[in-house]
Coordinates of C-alpha atoms in Angstrom, one line a residue:
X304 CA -117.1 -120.3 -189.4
X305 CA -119.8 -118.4 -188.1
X306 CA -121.1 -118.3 -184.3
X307 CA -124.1 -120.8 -183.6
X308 CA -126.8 -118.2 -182.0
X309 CA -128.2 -118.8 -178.7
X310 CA -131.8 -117.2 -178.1
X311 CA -133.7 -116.8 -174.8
X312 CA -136.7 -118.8 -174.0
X313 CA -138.3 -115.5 -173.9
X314 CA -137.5 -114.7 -177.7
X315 CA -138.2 -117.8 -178.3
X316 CA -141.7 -117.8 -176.5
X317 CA -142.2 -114.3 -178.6
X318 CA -141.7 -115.2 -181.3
X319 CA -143.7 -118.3 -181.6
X320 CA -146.9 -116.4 -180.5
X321 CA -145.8 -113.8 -182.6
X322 CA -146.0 -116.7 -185.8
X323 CA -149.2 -117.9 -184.4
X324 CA -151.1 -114.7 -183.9
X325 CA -151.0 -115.3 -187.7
X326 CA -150.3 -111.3 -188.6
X327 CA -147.2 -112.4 -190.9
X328 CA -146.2 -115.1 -192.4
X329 CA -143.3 -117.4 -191.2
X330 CA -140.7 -115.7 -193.8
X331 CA -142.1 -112.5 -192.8
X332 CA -141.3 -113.0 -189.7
X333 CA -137.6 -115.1 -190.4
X334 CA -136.8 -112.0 -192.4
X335 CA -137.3 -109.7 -189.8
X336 CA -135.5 -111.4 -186.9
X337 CA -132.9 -113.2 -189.6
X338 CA -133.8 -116.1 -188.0
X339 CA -134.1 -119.5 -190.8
X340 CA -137.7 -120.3 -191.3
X341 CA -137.3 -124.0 -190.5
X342 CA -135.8 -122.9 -186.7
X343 CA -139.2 -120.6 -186.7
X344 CA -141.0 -124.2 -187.5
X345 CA -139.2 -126.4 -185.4
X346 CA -139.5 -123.6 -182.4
X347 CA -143.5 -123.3 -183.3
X348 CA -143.5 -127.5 -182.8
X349 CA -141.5 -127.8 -179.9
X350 CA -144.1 -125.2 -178.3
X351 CA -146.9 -126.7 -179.4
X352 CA -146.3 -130.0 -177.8
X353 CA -145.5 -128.7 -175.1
X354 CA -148.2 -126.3 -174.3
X355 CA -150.1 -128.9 -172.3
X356 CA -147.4 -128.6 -169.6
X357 CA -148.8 -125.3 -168.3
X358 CA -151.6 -126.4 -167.3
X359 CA -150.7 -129.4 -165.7
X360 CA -150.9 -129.6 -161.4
X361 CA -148.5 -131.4 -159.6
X362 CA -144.5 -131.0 -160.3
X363 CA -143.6 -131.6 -163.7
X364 CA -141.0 -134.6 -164.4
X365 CA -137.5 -132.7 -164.2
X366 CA -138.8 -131.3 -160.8
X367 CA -139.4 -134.9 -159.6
X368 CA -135.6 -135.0 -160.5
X369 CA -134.2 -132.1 -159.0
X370 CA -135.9 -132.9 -156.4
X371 CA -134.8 -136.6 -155.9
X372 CA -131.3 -135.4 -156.6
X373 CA -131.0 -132.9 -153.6
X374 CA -132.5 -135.7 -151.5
X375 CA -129.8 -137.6 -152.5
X376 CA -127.2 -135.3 -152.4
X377 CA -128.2 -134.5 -149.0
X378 CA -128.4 -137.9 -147.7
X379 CA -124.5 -137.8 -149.3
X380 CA -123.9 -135.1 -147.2
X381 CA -125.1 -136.5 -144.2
X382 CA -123.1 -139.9 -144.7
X383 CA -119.9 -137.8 -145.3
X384 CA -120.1 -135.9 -142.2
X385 CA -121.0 -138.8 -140.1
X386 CA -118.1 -140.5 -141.5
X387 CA -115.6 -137.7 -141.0
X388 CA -117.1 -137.3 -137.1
X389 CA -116.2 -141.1 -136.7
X390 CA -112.3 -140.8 -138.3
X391 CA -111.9 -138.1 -135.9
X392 CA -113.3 -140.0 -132.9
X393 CA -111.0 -143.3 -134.2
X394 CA -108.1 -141.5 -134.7
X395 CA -109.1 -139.7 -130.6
X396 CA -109.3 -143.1 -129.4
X397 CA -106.4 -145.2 -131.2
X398 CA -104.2 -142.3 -129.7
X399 CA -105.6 -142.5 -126.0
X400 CA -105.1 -146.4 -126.0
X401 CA -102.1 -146.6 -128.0
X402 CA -100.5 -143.8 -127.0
X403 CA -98.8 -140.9 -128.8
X404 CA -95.6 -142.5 -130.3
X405 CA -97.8 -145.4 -132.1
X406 CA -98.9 -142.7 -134.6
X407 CA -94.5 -142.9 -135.3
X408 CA -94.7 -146.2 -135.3
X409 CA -97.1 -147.2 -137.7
X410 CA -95.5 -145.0 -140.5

């Protein structure tokens, strides 16, 4: 079975431009990377329709993610420590009132 190829963005991106400078044709070109001409289509495609993202201001959605995700993760974060800070202070306490041996007991 033969290895599925992975290419860079960057080969990617060259290649595209490469296809629409328009100085070879798209077999041209898949013969002399040995890349299929349909993946040289489908690559040309996916970069059109998404050429309008460059130019856009603001974040762009998965940012908006990543974003909201570290918020969340920190606000995770936060939650665990404060409820590790108050099992300590419970487990301070229980022992002061209680006493030592009720640690023994309880088991």
């Amino acid at each position: 079975m033969k290895k599925r190829t992975n290419y860079s963005a960057e080969f990617k991106t060259k290649v595209v431009l490469e296809i629409l400078s328009e100085e070879s044709t798209v077999n041209q070109i898949a013969a002399k990377y040995e890349i299929s001409p349909v993946v040289l289509s489908r690559w040309k495609k996916e970069f059109m329709g998404r050429a309008s993202e460059v130019f856009k201001k603001g974040p762009s959605e998965s940012e908006k993610e990543l974003e909201q995700s570290k918020e969340h993760i920190a606000e995770l974060e936060r939650k665990v420590g404060q409820l590790t800070y108050e099992v300590d202070w419970l487990k301070k306490k229980s022992t002061e009132i209680l006493g030592p041996s009720w640690k023994k007991k309880s088991r």
